[in-house]
Coordinates of C-alpha atoms and ligand atoms in Angstrom, one line a residue:
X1 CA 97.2 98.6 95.3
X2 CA 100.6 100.3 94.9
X3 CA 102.8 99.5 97.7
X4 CA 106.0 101.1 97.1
X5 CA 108.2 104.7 98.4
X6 CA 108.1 106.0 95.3
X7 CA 105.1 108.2 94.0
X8 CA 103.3 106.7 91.0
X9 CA 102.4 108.7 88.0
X10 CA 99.2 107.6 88.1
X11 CA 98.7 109.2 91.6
X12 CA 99.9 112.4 90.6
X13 CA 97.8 112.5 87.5
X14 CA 94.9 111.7 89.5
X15 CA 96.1 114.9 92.1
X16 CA 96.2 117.1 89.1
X17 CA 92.3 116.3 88.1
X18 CA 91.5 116.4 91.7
X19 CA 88.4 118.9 92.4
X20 CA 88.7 118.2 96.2
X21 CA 91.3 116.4 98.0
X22 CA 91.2 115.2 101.7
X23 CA 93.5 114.4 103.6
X24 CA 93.6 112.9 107.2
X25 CA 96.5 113.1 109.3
X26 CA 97.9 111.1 112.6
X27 CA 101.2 110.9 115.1
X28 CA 102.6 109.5 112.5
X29 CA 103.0 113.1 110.4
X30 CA 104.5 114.7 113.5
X31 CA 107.0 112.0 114.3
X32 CA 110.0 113.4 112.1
X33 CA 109.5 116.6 114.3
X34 CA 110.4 114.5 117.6
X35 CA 106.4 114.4 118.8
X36 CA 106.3 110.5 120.1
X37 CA 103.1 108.9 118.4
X38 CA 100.6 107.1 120.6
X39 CA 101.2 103.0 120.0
X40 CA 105.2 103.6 120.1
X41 CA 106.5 102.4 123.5
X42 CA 106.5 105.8 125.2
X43 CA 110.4 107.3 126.2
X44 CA 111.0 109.2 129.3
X45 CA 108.9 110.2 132.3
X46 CA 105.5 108.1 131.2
X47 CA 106.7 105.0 130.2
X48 CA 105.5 103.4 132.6
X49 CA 101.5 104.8 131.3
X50 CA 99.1 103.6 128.3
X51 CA 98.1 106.9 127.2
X52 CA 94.5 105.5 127.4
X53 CA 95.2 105.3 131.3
X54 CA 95.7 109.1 130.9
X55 CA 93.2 110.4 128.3
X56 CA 89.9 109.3 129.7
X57 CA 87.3 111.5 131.9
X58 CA 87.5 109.0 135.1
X59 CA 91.5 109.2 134.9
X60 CA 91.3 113.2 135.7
X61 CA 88.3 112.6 137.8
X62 CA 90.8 110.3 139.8
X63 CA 94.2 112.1 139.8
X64 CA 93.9 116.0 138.2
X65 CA 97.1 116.6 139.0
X66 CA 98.8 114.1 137.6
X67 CA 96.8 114.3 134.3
X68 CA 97.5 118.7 133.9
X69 CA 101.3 117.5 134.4
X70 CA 101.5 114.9 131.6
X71 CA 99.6 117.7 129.3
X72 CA 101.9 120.1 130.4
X73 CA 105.0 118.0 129.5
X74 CA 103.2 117.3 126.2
X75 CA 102.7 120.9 125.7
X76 CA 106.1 121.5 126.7
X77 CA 107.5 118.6 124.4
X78 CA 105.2 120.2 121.0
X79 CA 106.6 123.8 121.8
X80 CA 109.9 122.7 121.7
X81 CA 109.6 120.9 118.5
X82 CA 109.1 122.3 115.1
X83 CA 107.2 121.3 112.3
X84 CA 108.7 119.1 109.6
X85 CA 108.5 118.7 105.9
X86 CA 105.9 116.7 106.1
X87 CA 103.8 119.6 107.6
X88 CA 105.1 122.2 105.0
X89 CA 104.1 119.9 102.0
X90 CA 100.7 120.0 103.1
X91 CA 100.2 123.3 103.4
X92 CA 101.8 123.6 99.8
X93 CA 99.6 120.9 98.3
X94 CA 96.4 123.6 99.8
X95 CA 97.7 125.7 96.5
X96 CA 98.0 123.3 93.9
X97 CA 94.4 122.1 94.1
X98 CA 91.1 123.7 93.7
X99 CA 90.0 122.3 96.6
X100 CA 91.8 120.7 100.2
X101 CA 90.0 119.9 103.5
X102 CA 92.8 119.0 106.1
X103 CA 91.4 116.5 109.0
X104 CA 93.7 116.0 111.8
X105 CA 93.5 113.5 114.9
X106 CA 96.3 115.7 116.3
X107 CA 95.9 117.9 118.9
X108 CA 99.8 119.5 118.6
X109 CA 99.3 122.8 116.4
X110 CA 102.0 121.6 113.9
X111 CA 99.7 121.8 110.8
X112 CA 98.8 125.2 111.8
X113 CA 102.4 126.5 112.5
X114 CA 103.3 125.5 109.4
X115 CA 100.8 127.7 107.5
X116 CA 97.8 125.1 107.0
X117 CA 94.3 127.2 106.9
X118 CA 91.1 125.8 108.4
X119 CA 92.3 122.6 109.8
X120 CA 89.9 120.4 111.3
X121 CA 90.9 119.2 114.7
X122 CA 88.8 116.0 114.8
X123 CA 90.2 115.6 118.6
X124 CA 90.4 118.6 119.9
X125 CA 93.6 121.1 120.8
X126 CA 96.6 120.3 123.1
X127 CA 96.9 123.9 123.7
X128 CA 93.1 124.9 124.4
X129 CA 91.8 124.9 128.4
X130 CA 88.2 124.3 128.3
X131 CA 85.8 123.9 131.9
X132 CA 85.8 120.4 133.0
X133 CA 82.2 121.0 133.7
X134 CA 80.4 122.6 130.7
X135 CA 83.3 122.2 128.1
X136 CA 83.4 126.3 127.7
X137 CA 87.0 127.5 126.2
X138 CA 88.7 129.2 129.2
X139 CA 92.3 130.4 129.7
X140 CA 93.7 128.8 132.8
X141 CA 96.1 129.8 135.4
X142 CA 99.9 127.9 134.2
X143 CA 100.8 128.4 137.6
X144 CA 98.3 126.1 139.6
X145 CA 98.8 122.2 139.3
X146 CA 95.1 122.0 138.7
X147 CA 93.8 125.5 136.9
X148 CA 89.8 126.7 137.7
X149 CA 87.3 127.2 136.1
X150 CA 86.5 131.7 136.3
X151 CA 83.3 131.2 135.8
X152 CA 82.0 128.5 137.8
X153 CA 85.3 127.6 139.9
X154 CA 85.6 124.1 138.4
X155 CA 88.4 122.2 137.5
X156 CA 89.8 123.3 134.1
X157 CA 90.5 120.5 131.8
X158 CA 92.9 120.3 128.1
X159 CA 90.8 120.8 125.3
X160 CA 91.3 117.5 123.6
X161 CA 88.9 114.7 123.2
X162 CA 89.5 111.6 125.4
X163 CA 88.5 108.0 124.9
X164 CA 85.2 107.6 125.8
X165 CA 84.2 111.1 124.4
X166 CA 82.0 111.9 121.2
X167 CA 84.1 114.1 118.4
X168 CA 83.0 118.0 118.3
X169 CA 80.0 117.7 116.1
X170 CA 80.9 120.1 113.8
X171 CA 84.3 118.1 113.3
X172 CA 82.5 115.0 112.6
X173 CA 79.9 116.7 110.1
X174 CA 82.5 118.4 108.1
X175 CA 85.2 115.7 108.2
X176 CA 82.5 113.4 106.4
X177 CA 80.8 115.6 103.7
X178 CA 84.6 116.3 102.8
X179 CA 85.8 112.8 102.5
X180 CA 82.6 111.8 101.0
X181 CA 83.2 114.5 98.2
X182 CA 86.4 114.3 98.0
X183 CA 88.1 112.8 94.8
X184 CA 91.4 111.6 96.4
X185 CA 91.8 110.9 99.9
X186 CA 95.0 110.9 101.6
X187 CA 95.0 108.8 105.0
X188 CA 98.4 109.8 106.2
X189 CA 100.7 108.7 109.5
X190 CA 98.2 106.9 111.1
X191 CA 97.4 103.4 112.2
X192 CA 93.8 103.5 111.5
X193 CA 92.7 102.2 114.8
X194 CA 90.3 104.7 116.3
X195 CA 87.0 105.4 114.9
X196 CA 85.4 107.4 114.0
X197 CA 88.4 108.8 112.3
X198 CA 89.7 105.6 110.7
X199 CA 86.3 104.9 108.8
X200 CA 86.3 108.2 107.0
X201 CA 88.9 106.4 104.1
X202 CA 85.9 103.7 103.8
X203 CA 83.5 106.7 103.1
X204 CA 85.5 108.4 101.0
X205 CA 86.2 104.6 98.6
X206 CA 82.4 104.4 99.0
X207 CA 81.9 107.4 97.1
X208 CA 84.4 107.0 94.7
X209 CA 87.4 108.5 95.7
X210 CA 90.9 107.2 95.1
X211 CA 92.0 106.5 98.7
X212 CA 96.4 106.7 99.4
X213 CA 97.8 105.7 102.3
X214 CA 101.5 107.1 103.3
X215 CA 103.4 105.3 106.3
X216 CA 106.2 103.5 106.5
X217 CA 104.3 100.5 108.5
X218 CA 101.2 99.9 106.0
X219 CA 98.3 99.3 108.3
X220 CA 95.4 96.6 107.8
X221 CA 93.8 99.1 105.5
X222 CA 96.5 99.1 103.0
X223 CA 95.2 96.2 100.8
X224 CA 91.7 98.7 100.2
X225 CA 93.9 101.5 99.2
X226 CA 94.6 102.7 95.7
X227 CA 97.9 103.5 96.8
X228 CA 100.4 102.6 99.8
X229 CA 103.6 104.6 100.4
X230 CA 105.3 102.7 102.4
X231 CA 107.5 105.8 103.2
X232 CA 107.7 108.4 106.2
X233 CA 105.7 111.3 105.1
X234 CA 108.4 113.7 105.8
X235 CA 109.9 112.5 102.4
X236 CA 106.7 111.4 100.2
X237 CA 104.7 114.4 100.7
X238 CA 107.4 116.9 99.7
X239 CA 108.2 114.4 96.7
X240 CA 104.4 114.9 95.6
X241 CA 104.4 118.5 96.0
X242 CA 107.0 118.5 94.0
X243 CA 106.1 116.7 91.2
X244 CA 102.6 118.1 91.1
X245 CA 103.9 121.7 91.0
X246 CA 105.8 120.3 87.6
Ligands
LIG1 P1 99.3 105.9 116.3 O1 100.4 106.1 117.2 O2 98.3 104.9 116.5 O3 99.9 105.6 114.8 C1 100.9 106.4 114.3 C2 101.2 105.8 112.9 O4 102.1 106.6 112.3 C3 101.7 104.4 112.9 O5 100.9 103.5 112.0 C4 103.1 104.5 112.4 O6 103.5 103.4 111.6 C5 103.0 105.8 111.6 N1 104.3 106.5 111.4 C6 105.4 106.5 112.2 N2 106.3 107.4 111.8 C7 105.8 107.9 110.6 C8 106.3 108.9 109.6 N3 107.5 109.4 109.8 N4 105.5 109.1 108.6 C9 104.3 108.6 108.4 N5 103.8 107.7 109.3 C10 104.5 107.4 110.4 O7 98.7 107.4 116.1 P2 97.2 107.8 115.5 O8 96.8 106.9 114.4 O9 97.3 109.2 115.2 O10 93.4 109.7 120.1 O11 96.3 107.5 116.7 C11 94.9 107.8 116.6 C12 94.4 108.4 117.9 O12 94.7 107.4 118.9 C13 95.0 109.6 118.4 O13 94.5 110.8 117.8 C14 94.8 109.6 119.9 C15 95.2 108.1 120.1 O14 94.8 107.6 121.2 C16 92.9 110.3 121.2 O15 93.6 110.6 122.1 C17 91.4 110.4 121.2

């Protein structure tokens, strides 16, 4: 293993032959647009909340309310902010190699608004309203603290995946066959914590792919990895863009 903010030759060389790379994407790529990740000490309103007391199917069984108004400020909080150049880079990176699958545990549009194509949301979409009963996409009244459900009158719920809750199926099955064809995998801005997503760098090393990990805290997983930028990925991505557009 690498550990160090500057990008090795050797990485980029490996980029260059890549046939397919994968990357997979946390809080952690969103932070340098203002987005609070998940395991920093939440500011403001909710500090006094574990998000896991908020994302979970009994929590909006218990209190609706309270759960549409701590989307709503997070929807409110992602609109406000822009994407950074941690964002742009990927998108960029989609056009320098034959072939890029983008996986991302976060539910806050930013890949998409900065010009990334086919992202997989492995947990859903902030901005999606989906029937708490049958999971259907909806579009829900903004002006109601708890929207319905126009087809059956049930509560409407955010469409993002809560603890407890299995990924979208075809999320899972795609974000697998890509990291296990992938030839460089690039686990970036998360802490690796929650599976399934944090065991799709194992599958992609088990099939022989050169795994990199960029964040400025290396996680547990960084010992395993080919590479570890220890670097915010608002500066190391662009900086390998760049060099791989050389
Ligand atoms: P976490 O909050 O667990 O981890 C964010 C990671 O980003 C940390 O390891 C930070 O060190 C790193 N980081 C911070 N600033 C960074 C920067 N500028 N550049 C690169 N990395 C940076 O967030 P996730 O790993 O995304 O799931 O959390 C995974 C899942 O747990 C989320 O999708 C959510 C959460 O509960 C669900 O809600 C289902």
């Amino acid at each position: 293993m690498t550990a160090n903010s500057d990008i090795p030759q050797a990485l980029i060389a490996a980029l260059r032959d890549a046939r397919h790379v994968c990357i997979l994407t946390g809080a952690g790529v969103s932070a340098e647009s203002g987005v609070p990740t998940f395991r920093d000490a939440q500011e403001g309103l909710w500090a006094q909340y574990r998000a896991e007391d908020l994302a979970t199917p009994d929590a909006f069984l218990t209190d609706p309310v309270l759960i549409w108004r701590w989307y709503r400020w997070r929807r409110d909080l992602v609109t406000e902010a822009a994407p950074n150049p941690g964002h742009y880079a990927i998108a960029q990176l989609a056009d320098l190699v034959p072939r890029l699958t983008l996986v991302t545990q976060n539910v806050d549009n930013m890949h998409q608004r900065a010009g990334s194509r086919d992202v997989i949301e492995f947990h859903g979409n902030l901005f999606e309203d989906r029937c708490f009963a049958d999971g259907s996409l909806q579009v829900g009244d903004d002006t109601t603290a708890v929207p319905l459900c126009s087809d059956c009158g049930s509560n409407l719920r955010p469409g993002v995946v809560w603890f407890g809750e299995a990924i979208p199926e075809q999320a899972l099955n795609e974000s697998c066959a890509a990291a296990a064809d992938c030839d460089v995998f690039l686990s970036v801005g998360t802490s690796s914590l929650v599976y399934p997503a944090a065991g799709l760098a194992d599958l992609a090393r088990e099939n022989g792919a050169k795994v990199v990990e960029i964040n400025p805290n290396p996680t547990m997983h960084a010992n395993s990895c080919d590479y570890s930028l220890a670097a915010n990925s608002g500066v190391a991505l662009p900086k390998m863009v760049n060099l791989l557009a050389r």
